[in-house]
Short mmCIF file of C-alpha atoms in Angstrom, two decimals:
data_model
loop_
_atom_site.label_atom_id
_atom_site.label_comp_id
_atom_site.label_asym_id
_atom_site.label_seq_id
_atom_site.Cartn_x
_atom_site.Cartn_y
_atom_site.Cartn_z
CA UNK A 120 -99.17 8.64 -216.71
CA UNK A 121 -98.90 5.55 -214.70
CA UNK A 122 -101.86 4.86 -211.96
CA UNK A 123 -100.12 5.55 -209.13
CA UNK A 124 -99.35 9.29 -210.60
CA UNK A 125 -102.90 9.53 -211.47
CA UNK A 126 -104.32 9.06 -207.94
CA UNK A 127 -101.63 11.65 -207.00
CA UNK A 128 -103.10 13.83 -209.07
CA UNK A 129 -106.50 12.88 -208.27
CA UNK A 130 -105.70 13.37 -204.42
CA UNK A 131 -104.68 16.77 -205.44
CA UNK A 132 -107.61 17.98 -206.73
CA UNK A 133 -109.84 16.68 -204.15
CA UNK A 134 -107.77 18.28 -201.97
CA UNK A 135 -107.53 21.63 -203.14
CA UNK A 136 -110.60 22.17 -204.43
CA UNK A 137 -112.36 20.36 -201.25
CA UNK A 138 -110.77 22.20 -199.14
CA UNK A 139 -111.25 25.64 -200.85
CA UNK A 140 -115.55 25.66 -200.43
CA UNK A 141 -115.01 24.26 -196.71
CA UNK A 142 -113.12 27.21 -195.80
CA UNK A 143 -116.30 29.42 -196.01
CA UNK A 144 -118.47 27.02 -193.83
CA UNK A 145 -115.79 28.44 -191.17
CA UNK A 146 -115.27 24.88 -190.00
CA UNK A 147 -112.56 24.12 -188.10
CA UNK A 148 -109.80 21.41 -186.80
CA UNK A 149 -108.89 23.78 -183.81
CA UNK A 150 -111.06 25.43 -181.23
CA UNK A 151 -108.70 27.73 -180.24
CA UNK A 152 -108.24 28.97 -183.93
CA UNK A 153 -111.69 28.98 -184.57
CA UNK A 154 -112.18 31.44 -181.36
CA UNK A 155 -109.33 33.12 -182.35
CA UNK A 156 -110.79 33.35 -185.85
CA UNK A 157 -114.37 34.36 -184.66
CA UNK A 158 -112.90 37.41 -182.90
CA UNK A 159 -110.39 39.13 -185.04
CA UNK A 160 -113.66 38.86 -187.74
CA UNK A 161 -115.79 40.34 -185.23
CA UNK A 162 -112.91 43.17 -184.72
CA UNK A 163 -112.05 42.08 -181.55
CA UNK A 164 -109.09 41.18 -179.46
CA UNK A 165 -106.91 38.84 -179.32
CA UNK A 166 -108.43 38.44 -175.98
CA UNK A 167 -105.94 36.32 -173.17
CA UNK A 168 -107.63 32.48 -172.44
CA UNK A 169 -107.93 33.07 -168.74
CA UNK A 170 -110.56 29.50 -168.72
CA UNK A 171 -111.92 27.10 -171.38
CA UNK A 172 -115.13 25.39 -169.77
CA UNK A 173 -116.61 22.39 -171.77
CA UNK A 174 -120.32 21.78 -172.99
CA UNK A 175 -122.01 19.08 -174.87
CA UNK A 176 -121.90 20.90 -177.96
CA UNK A 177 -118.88 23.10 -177.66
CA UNK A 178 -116.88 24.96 -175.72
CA UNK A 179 -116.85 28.32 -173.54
CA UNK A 180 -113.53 30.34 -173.57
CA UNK A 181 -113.14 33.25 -170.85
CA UNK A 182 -111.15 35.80 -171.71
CA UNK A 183 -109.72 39.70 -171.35
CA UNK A 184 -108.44 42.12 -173.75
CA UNK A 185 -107.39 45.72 -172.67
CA UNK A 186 -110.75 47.01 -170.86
CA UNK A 187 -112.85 44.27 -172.43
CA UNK A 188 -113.93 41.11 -171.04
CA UNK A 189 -115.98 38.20 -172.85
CA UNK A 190 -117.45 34.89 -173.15
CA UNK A 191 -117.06 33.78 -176.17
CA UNK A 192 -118.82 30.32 -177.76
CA UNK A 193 -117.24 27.85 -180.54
CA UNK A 194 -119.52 24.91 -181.45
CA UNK A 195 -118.79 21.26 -181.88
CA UNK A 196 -120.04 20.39 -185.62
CA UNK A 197 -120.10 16.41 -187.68
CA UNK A 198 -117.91 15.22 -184.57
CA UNK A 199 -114.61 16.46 -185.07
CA UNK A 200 -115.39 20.47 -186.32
CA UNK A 201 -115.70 23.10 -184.43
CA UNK A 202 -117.25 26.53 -185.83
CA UNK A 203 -117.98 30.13 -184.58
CA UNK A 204 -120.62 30.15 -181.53
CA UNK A 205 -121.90 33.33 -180.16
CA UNK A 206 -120.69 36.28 -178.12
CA UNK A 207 -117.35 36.99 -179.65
CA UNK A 208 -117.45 41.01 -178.92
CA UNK A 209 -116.55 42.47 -175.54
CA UNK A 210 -118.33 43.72 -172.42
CA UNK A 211 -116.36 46.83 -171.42
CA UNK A 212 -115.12 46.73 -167.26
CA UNK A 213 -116.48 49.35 -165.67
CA UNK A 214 -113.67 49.54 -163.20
CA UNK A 215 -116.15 52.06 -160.92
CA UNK A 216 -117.59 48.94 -159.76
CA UNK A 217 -117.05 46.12 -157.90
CA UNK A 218 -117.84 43.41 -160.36
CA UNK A 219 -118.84 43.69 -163.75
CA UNK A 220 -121.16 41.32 -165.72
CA UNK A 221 -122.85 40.08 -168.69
CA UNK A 222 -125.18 37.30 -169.33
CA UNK A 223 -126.64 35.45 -172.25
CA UNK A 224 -128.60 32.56 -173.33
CA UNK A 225 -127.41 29.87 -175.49
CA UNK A 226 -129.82 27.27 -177.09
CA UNK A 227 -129.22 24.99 -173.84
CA UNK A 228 -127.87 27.20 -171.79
CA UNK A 229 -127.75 30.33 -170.11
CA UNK A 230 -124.15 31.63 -169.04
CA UNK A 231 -123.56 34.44 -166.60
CA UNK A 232 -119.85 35.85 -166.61
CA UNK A 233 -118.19 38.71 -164.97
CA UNK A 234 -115.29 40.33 -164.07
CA UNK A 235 -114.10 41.18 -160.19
CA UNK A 236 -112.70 44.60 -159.36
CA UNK A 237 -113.05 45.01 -156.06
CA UNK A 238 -109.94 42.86 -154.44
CA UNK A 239 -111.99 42.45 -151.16
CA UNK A 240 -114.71 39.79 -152.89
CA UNK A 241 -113.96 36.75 -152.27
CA UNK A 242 -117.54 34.90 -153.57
CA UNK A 243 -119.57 35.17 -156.24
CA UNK A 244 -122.62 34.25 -156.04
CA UNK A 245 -125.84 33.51 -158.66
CA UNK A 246 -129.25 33.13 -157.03
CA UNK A 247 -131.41 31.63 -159.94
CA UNK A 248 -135.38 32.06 -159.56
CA UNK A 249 -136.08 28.56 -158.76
CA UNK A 250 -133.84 29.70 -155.98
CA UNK A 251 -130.81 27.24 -157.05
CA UNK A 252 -127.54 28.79 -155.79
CA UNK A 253 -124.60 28.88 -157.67
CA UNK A 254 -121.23 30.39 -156.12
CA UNK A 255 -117.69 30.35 -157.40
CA UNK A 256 -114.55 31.14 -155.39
CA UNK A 257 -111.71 30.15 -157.41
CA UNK A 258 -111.70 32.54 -160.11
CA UNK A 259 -110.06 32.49 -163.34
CA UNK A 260 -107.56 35.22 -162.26
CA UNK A 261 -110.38 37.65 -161.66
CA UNK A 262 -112.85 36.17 -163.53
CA UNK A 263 -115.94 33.64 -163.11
CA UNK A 264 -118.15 31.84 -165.27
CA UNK A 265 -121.85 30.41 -164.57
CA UNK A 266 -123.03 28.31 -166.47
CA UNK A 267 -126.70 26.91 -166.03
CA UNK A 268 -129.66 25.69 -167.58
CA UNK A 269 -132.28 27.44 -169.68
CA UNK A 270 -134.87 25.60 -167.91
CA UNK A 271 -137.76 27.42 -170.25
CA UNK A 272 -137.27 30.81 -168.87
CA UNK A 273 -135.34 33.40 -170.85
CA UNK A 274 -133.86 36.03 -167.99
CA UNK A 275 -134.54 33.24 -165.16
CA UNK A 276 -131.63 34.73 -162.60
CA UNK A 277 -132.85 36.96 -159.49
CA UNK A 278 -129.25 38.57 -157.94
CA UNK A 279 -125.73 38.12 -158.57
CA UNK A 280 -124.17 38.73 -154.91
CA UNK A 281 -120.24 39.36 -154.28
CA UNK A 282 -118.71 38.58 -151.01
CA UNK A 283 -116.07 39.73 -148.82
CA UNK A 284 -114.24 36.50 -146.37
CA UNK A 285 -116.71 38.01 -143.58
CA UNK A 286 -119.81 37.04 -145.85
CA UNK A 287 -120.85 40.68 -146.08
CA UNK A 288 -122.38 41.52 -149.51
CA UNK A 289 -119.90 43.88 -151.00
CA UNK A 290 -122.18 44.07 -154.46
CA UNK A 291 -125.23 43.02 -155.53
CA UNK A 292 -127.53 43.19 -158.53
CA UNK A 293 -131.10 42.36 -159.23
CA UNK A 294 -132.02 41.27 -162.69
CA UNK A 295 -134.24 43.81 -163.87
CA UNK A 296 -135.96 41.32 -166.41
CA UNK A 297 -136.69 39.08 -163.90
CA UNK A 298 -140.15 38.62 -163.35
CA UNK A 299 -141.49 36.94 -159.92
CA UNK B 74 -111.60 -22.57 -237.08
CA UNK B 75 -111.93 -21.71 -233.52
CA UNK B 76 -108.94 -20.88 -231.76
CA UNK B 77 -109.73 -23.05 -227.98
CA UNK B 78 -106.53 -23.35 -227.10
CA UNK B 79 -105.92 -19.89 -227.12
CA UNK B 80 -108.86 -19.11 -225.49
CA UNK B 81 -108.12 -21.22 -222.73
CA UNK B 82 -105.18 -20.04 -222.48
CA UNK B 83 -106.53 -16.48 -222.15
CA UNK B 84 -108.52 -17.86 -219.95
CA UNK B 85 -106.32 -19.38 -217.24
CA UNK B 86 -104.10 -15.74 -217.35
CA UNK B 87 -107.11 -13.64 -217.12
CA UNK B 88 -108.82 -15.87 -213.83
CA UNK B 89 -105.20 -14.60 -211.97
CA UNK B 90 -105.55 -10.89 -212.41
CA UNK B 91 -107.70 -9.67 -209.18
CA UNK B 92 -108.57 -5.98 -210.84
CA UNK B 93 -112.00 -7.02 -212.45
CA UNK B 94 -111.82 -3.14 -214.55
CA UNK B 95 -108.84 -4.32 -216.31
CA UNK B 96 -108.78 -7.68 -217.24
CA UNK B 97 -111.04 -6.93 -220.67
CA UNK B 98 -107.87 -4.90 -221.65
CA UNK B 99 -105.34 -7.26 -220.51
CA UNK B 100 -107.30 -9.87 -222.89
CA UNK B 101 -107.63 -8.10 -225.72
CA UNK B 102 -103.75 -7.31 -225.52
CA UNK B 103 -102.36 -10.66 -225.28
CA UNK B 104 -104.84 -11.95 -227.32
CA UNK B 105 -103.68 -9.82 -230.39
CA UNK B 106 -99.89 -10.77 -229.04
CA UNK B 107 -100.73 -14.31 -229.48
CA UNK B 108 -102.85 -13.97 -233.11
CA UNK B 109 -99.46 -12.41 -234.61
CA UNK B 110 -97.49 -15.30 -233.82
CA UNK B 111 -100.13 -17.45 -235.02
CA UNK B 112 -100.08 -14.84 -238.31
CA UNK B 113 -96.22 -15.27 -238.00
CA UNK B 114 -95.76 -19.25 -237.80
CA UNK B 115 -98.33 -19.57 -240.58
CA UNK B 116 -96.79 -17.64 -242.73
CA UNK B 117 -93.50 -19.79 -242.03
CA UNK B 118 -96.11 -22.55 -243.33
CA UNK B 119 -97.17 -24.35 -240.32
CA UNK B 120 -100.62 -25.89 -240.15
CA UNK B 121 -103.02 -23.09 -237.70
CA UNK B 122 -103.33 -25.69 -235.06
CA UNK B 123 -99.53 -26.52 -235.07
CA UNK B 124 -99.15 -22.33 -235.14
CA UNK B 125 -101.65 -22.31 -232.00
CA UNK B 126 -99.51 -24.52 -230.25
CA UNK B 127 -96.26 -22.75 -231.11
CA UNK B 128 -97.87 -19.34 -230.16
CA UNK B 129 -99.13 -20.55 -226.83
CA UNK B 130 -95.68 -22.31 -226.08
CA UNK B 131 -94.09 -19.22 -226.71
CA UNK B 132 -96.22 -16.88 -224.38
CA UNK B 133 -94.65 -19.05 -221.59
CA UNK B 134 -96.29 -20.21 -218.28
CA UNK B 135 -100.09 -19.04 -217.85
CA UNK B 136 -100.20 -18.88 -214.25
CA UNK B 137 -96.38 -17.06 -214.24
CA UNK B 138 -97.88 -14.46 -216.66
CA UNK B 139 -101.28 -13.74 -214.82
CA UNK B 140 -99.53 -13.64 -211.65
CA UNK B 141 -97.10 -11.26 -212.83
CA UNK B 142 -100.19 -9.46 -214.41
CA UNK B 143 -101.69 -9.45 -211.37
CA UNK B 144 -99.13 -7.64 -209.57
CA UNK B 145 -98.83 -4.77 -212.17
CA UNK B 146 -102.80 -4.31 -211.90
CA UNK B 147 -103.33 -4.38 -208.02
CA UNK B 148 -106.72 -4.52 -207.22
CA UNK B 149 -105.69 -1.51 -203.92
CA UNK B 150 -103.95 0.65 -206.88
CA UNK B 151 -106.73 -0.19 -209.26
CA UNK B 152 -109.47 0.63 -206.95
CA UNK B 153 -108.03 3.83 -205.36
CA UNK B 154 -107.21 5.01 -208.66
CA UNK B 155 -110.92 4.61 -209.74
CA UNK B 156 -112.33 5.66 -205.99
CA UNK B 157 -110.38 9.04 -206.42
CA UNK B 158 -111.52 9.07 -210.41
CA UNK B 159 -115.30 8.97 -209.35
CA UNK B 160 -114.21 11.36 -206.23
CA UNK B 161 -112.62 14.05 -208.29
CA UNK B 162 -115.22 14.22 -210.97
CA UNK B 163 -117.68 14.48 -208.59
CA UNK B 164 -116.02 17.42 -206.51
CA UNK B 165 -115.84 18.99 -209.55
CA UNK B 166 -119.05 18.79 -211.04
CA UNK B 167 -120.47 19.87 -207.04
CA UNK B 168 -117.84 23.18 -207.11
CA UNK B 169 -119.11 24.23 -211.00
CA UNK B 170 -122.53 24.15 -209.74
CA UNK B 171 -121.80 26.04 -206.60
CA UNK B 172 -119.78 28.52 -208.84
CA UNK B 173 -122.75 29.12 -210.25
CA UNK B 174 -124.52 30.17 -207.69
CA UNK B 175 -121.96 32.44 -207.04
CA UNK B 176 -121.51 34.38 -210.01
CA UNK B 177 -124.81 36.41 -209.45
CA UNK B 178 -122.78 37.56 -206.77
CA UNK B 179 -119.44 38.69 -208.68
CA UNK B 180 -121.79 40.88 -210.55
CA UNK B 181 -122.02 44.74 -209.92
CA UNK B 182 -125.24 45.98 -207.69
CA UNK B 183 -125.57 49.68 -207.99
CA UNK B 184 -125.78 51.97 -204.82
CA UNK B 185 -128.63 54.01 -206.30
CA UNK B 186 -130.26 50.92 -206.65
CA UNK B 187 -134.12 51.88 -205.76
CA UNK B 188 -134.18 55.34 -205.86
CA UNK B 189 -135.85 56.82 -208.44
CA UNK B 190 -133.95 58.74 -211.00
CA UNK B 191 -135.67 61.85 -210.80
CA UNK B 192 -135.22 61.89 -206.85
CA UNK B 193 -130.95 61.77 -207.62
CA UNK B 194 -129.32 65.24 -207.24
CA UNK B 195 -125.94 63.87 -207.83
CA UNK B 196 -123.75 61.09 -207.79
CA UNK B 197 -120.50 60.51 -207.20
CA UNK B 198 -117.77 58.01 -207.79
CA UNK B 199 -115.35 57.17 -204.50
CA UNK B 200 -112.28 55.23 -204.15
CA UNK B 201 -111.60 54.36 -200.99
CA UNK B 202 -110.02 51.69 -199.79
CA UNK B 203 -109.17 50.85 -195.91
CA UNK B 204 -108.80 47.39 -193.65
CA UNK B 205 -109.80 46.22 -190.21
CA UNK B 206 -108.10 43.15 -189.23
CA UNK B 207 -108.85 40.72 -192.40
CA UNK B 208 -111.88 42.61 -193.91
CA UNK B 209 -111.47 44.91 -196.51
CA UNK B 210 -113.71 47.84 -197.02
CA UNK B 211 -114.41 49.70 -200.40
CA UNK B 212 -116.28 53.06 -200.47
CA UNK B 213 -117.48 52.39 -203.89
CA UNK B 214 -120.09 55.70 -204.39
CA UNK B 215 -122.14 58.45 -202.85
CA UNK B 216 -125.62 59.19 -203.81
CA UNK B 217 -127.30 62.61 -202.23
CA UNK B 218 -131.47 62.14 -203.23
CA UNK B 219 -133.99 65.52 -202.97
CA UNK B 220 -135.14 64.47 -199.90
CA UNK B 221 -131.68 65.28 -198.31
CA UNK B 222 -130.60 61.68 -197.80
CA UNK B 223 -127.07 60.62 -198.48
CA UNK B 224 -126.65 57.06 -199.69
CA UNK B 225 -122.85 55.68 -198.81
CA UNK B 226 -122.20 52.39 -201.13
CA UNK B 227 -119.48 50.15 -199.41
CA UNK B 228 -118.65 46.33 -200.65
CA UNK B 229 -116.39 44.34 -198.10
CA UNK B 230 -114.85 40.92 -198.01
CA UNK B 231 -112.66 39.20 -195.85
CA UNK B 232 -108.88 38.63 -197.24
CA UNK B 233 -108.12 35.66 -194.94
CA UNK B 234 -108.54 32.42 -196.86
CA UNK B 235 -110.14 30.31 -193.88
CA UNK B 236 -112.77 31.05 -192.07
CA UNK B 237 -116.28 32.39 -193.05
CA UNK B 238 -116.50 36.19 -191.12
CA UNK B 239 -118.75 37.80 -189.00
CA UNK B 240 -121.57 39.70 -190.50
CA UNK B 241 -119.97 43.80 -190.10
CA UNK B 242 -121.98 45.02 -187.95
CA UNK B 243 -120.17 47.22 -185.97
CA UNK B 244 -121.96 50.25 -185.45
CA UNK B 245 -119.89 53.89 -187.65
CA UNK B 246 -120.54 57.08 -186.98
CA UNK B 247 -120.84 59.20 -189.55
CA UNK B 248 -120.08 63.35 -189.53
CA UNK B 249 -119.66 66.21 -191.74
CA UNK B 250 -117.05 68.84 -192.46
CA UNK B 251 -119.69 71.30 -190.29
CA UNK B 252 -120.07 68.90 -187.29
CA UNK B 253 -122.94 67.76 -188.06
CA UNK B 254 -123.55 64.17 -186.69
CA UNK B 255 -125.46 61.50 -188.16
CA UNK B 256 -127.03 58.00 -187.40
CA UNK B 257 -126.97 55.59 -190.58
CA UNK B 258 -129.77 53.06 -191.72
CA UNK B 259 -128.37 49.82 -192.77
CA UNK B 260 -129.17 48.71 -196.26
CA UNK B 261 -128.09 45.33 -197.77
CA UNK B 262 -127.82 45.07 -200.96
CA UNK B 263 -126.23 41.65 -201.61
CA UNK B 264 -124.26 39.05 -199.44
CA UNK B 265 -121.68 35.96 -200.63
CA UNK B 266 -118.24 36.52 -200.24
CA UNK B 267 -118.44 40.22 -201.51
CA UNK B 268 -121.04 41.62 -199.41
CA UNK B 269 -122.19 45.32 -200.50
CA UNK B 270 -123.78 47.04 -198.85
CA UNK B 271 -125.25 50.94 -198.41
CA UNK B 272 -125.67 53.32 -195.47
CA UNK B 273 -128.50 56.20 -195.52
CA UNK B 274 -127.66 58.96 -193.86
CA UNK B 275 -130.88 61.34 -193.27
CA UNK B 276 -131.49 64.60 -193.54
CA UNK B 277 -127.55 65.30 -194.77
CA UNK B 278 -126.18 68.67 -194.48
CA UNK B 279 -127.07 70.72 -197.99
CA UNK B 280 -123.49 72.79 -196.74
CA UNK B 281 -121.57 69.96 -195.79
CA UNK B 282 -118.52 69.63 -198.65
CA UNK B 283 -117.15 66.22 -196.97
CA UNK B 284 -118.33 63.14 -194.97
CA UNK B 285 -116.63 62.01 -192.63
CA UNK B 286 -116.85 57.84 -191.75
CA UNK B 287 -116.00 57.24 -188.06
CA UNK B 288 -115.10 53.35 -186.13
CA UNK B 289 -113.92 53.38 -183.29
CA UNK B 290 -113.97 50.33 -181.21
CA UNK B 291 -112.05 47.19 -179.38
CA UNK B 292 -109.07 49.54 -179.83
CA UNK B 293 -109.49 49.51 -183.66
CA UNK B 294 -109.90 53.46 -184.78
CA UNK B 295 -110.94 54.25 -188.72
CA UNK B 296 -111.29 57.62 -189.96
CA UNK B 297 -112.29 58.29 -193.69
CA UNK B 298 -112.98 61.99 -195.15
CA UNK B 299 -114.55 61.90 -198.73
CA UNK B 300 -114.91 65.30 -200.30
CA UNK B 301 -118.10 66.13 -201.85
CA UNK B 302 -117.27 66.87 -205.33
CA UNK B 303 -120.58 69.01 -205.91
CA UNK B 304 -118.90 71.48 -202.82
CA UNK B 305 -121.02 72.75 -200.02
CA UNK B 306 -124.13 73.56 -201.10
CA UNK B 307 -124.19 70.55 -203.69
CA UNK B 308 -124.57 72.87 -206.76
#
């Protein structure tokens, strides 16, 4: 076998069986396949993108699937990886209501996401308890994503407000963990 | 007598090839090339000196034949081809030790696994197989104790070659023939890329003669109905 064959076969084998323990540290060249990925093994979806927002360490992807909405994380790993996050599942829209919402704390950050109903809000609106205000008015076809920091606290939002174009509060929620 | 010019001559080929790793080979090679001729003109009865000289004369140019050496044993061949040796091995020797750890895992884990034998009223061998996306789940046994409790063993694994898998966590619901429904403990038995796994049912229906396994979520719906072979009443 001349050299050049044998670092053919070499490449082979480093290739193949390389490649065959990586696959079960579920890293991944793609995001979007590792999202895609992280929900059909959590029995979910495939959920439609609606927004992609970008963190340090990874990435948030919005999405819908039939009555399900969801946030779900993928993580940035050695630089060019990415790998299952958190929050793959669903939150189910309870269409009886204007808005409905979900939040949950990452290791830097807390993210607050929701779903609009009611056609008539316009705003949404986070009210944190260091009384930083957050609002969104572009949604991502009906959705919105907050994204803010953990700041020590664990349940550290007061109300999540949604306006109509008057500026009337058409819904509005206290945080029942939050403690003032 | 000491061969020097053939050594020299050795010399001045082996200083052109780049590829440190093989120029002990190269050596010996022409070296042995060059001590037949020598063998040769001798035995044609020519003095050893004047069968040096004639053996060195007929290699041909030193610095033509190194170069030309030097070409066949690139140093960027030569050195991939030993980068990828060391590379290879090494994967290897890393993915026999991992399969190692491993193999504990390949190895059966029983469902009655820490129940005493004198608490088992009967067991019972199942074979039921069913999917959810990429994981496949095996009812492997049932195992109904005195105290009423029926023990469901399932392995699953995922059948996708990428990826690693959520943890199933999903929650079943688990009935009876009767109507009877039941909440399940969890109960892990062993994890790696089979995970098994059993469910404990409490306080299972003496008059139930099948269980039925329930999921039903995210638009994915699983029903499985395993007959009780011991009938209702377990006899």
């Amino acid at each position: 076998m001349t050299r050049k064959k044998k670092i053919i076969r070499n490449l082979i084998i480093i290739i193949v069986i390389y490649l065959l323990p990586i696959n079960k540290t579920g890293l991944y060249l793609d995001p979007i396949k590792a999202h895609r990925d992280s929900e059909r093994s959590s029995h979910y979806g495939p959920s439609e993108i609606l927004h992609i927002e970008d963190f340090p360490r990874g990435k948030y992807i919005l999405g819908k699937y039939d009555k399900w909405f969801s946030c779900n994380t993928i993580n940035k790993k050695l630089a060019i990886f990415w790998t299952f996050g958190s929050g793959p599942g669903g939150i189910e829209n309870d269409r009886a209501k204007p808005m409905s919402y979900s939040w949950q704390g990452t290791l830097e950050d807390f993210i607050l996401f929701g779903i609009v109903n009611d056609e008539r809000i316009e705003k949404v609106e986070l009210t944190l308890h260091t009384d930083e205000v957050f609002s969104q008015e572009e949604f991502y076809d009906d959705m919105f994503l907050f994204v803010y920091s953990r700041d020590g606290g664990t349940n550290n939002f007061k109300y999540l407000r949604g306006y109509d174009k008057e500026g009337s509060i058409i819904f509005e929620t206290i945080n029942p963990m939050y403690i003032d | 007598m000491h061969l020097h010019k053939k050594d020299e001559f050795l010399g001045k080929v082996i200083s052109y090839v780049k590829f440190s790793f093989d120029r002990e080979d190269i050596r010996e090679e022409i070296n042995n090339h060059i001590l037949d001729r020598i063998e040769y003109y001798e035995a044609k009865g020519y003095e050893k000196s004047q069968a040096e000289d004639l053996a060195i004369n007929a290699m041909g140019d030193a610095e033509e034949i190194g170069t030309q050496l030097n070409k066949e044993h690139s140093p960027v061949i030569g050195w991939t081809w030993k980068v990828t040796n060391y590379m290879a091995a090494w994967i290897l020797i890393i993915n026999l030790l991992g399969l190692l750890f491993f193999l504990p895992n390949l190895l059966p884990v029983s469902t009655s696994q820490g129940i005493p034998k004198e608490e088992i009223v009967w067991k019972q061998r199942v074979n039921e197989k069913i999917q959810i996306d990429d994981r496949v789940i095996k009812y492997k046994d049932l195992v109904y104790d005195k105290s009423g409790n029926l023990y469901i063993g399932y392995s699953y694994y995922e059948k996708g070659l990428w990826g690693r898998g959520w943890t199933f966590g999903h929650p079943w619901t688990i009935w009876d023939n009767l109507g009877g429904v039941y909440n399940t403990g969890g109960g892990y038995l062993s994890g790696g890329i089979i995970t098994r796994g059993r469910w404990r049912v409490a306080k299972f229906n003496k008059n139930a003669s099948s269980v039925i396994i329930n999921y039903s979520i995210y638009d994915r719906s699983i029903k499985v109905e395993i007959p009780i072979e011991a009938g209702g009443g377990h006899d």
